[in-house]
Coordinates of C-alpha atoms and ligand atoms in Angstrom, one line a residue:
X1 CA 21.5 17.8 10.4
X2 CA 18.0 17.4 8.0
X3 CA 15.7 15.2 9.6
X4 CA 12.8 13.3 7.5
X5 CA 9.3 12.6 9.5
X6 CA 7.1 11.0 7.2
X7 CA 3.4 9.9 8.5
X8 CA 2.3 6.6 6.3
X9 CA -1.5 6.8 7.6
X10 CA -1.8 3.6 5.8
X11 CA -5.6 3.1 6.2
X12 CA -6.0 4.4 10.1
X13 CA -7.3 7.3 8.6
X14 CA -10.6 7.9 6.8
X15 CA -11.3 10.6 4.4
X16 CA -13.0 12.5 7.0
X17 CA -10.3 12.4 9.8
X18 CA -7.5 12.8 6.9
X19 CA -8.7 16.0 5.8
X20 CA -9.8 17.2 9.3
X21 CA -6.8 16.5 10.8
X22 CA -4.4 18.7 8.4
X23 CA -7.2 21.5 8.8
X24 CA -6.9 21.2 12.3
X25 CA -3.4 20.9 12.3
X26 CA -2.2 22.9 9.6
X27 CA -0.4 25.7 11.7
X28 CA 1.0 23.6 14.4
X29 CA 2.3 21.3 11.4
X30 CA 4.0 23.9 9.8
X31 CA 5.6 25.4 13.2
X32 CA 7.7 22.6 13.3
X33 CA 8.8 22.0 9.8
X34 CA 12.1 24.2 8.8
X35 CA 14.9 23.5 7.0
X36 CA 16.2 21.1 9.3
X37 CA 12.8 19.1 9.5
X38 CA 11.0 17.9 6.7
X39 CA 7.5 16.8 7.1
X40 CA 5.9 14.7 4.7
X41 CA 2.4 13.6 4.9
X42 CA 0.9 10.3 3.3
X43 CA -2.4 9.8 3.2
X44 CA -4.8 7.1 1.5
X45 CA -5.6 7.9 -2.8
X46 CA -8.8 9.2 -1.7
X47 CA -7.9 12.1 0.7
X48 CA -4.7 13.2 -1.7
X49 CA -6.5 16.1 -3.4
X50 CA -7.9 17.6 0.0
X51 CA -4.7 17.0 2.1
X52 CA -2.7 18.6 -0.2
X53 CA -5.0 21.8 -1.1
X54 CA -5.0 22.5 2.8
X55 CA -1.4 22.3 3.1
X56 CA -0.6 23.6 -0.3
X57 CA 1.1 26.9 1.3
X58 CA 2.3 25.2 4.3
X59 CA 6.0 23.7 3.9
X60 CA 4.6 20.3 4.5
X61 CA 5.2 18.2 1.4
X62 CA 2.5 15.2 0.2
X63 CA 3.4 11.6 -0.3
X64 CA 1.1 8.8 -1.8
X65 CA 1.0 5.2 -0.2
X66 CA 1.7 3.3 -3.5
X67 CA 1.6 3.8 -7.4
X68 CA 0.6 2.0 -10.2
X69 CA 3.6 -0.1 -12.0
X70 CA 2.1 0.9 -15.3
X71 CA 1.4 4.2 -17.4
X72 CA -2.1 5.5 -18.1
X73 CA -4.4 2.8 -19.3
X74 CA -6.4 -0.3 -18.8
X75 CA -5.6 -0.8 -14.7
X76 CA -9.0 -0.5 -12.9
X77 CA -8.5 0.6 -9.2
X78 CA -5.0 1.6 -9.8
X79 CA -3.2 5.3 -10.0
X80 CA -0.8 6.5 -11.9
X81 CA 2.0 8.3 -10.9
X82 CA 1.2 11.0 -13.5
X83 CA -2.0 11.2 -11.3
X84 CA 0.0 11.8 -8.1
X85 CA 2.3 14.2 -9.9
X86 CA -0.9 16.7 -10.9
X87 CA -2.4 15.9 -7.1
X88 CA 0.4 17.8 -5.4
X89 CA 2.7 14.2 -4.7
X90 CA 6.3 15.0 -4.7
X91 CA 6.7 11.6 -2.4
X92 CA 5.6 8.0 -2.7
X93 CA 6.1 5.0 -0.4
X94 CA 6.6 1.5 -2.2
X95 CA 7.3 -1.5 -1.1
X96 CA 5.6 -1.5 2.3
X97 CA 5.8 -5.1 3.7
X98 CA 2.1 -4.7 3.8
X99 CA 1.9 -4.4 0.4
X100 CA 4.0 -7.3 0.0
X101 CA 2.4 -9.4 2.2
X102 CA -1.7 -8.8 1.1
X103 CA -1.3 -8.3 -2.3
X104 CA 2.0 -10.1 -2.9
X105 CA 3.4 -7.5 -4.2
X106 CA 6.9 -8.6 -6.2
X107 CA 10.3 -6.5 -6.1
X108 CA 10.1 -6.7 -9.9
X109 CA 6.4 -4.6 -9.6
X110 CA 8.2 -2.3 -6.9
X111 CA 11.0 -1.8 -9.4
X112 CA 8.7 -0.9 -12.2
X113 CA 6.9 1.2 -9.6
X114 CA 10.1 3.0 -9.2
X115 CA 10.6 3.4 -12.7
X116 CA 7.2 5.4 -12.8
X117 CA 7.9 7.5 -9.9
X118 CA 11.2 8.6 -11.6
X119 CA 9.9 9.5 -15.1
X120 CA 7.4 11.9 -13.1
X121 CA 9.8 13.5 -10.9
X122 CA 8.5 11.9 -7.5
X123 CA 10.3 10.6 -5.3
X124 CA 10.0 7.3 -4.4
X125 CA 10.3 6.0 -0.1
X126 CA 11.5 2.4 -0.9
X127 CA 10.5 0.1 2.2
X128 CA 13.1 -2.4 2.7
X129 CA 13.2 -5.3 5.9
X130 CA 13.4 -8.9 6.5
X131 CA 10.4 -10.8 8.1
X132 CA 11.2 -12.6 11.3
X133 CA 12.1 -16.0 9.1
X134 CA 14.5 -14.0 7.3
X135 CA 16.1 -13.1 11.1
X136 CA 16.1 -16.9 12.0
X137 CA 17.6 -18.4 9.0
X138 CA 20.0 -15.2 8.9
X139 CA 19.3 -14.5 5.8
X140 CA 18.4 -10.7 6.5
X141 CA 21.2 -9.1 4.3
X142 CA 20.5 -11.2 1.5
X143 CA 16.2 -10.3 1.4
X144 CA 17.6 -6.6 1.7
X145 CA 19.8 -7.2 -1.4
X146 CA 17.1 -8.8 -3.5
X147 CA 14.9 -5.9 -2.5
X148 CA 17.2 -3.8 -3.5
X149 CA 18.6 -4.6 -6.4
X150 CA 15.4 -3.0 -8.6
X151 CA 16.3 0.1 -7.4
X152 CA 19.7 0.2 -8.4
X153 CA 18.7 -0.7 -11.7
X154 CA 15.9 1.9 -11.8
X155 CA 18.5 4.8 -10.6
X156 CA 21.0 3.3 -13.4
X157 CA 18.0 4.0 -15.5
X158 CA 16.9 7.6 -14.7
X159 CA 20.3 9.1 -13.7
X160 CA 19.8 12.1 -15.4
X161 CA 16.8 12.9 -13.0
X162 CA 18.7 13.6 -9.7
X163 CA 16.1 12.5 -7.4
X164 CA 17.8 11.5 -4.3
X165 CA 16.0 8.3 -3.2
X166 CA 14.8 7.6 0.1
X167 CA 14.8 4.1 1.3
X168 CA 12.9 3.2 4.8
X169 CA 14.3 0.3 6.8
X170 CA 11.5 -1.6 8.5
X171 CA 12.2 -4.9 9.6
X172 CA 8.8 -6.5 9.7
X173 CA 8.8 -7.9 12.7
X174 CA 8.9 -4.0 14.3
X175 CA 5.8 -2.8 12.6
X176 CA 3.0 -2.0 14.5
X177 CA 4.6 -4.3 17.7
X178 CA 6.5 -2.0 20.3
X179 CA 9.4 -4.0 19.6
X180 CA 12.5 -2.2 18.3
X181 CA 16.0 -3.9 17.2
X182 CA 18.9 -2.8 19.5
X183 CA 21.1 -0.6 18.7
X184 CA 23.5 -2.5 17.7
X185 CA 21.6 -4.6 15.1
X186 CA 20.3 -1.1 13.7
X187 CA 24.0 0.3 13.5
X188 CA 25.3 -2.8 11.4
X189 CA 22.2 -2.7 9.2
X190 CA 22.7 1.0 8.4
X191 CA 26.8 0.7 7.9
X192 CA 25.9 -2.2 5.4
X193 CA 23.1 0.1 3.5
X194 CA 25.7 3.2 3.2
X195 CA 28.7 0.9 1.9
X196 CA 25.6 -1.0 -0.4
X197 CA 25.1 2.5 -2.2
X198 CA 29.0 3.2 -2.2
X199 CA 29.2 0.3 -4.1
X200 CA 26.1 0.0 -6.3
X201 CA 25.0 3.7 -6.8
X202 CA 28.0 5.6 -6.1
X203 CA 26.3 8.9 -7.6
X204 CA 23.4 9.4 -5.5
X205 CA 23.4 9.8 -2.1
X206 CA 20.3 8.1 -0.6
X207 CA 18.6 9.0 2.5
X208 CA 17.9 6.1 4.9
X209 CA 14.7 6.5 7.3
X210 CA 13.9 3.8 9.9
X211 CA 10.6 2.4 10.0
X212 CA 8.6 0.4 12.8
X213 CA 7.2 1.2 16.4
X214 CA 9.1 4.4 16.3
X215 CA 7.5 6.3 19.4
X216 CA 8.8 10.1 21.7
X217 CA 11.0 7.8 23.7
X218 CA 12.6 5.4 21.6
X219 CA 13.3 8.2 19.2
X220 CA 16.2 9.1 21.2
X221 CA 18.1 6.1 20.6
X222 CA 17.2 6.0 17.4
X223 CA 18.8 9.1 16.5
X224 CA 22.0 8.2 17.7
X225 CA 22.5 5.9 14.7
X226 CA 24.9 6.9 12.2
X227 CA 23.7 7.4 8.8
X228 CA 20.1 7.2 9.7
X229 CA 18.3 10.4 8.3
X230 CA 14.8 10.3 9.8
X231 CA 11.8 8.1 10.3
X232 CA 8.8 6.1 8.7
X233 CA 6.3 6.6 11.7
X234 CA 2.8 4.4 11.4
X235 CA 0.4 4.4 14.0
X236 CA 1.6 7.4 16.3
X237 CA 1.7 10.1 13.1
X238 CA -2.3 9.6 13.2
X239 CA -2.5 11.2 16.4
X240 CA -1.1 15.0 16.0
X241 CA 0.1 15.5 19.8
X242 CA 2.1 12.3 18.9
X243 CA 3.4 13.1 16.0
X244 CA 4.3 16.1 16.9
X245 CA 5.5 14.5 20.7
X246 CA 7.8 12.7 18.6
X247 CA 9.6 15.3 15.8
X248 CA 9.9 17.7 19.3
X249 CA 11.6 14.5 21.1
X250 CA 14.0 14.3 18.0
X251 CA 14.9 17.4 17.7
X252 CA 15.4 17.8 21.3
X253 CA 17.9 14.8 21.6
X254 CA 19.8 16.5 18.5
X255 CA 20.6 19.6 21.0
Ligands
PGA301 P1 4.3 1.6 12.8 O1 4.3 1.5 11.2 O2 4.9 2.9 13.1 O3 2.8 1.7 13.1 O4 5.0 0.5 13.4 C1 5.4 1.9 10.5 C2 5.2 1.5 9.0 O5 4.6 0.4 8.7 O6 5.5 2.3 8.1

């Protein structure tokens, strides 16, 4: 069974440590990608062009943290996924609850984000998860709908493109807090995401990640949830022997 690991460095990392880290790393990273494991890196803009010439022959594949909602033109400080495209980019997380929550960013600009994504062949990671309001009021499968529902229009959009979207389940109160939801929780969230894309985007067959204080140990659980095809890891994919603690923890508990 494929298993996604993708490392969202967010802004841990500087351009220094990004780049020195895939030097570093480069042969160890590549040792335990295959085609059961996929590997995909994200960086910050800056370090994009140097992380991806250093593992351009390396079967580790480059994601970007976020894109620009717009085409080419008058945006200062944002990028354009044409930009990302020429960089090496084949991935691209949006709608990290970061983003959402410091820059307000709106599921009508994710949407659009998508839309830009699509038109130049990247792929885009959607982060999806309710805060812990959302948890109280039980109104978590509705804030997942809403999130969603940009994405369905963008994929009604660009059928013809056959990208298989990846969407990354984070509830927000797991990121960056050792907490995890049980198992249980995770398994009905997952079930509902499957029969959402039965129903909405019958097509395309997304691939679900989970997202938030995933660590070596409570990997193992998390792999036992159906449906769930690999994982958004934060803080522990900046540390190598981490990272790589975890993907060998995975793959292990698949055996
Ligand atoms: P974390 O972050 O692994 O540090 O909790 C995950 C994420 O925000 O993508």
């Amino acid at each position: 069974m494929q298993k996604l690991f993708v490392a969202n460095w967010k802004m841990y990392m500087n351009f220094k440590s990004s780049t020195s880290y895939c030097i570093e790393n480069v042969v160890a990273l590549n040792a335990l990608a295959n085609k059961n494991t996929t590997i995909i890196i994200c960086p910050s803009f800056i370090a994009l062009g140097p992380v991806a010439s250093t593992l351009k022959t390396s079967l580790i594949a480059i994601g970007a943290q976020d894109c620009s909602a717009f085409d080419n033109g008058p945006y200062t400080s944002q990028v354009a996924a044409q930009s990302l495209a020429e960089v090496g980019c084949s991935y691209c997380i949006v709608g990290h609850s970061e983003q959402r929550a410091y820059y307000g960013e709106t599921n009508e600009a994710i949407a659009e984000k998508i839309k830009q994504l699509l038109r130049h062949n990247i792929t885009p990671i959607m982060c999806i998860g309710e805060t812990d309001t959302d948890c109280i009021l039980s109104r978590t499968y509705t804030a997942l709908e809403q999130q969603l529902n940009g994405l369905f229009l963008a994929l009604t959009l660009y059928k013809q493109k056959n990208i298989t979207p990846i969407i990354a389940y984070e509830p927000v109160w797991a990121i960056g807090t050792g907490t995890i939801p049980q198992k249980e929780y995770l398994e009905n969230i997952f079930d509902w995401l499957h029969k959402k894309f039965l129903e909405k985007a019958p097509c395309c067959k997304p691939i679900f990640l989970y997202g938030g204080s995933v660590n070596k140990d409570n990997i193992i659980l998390l792999n036992e949830i159906d449906h769930l095809n690999g994982f958004l890891i934060g803080k522990k994919s900046t540390n190598f022997i981490e990272f790589q603690a975890i993907i060998n923890s995975c793959n292990r508990s698949i055996l």
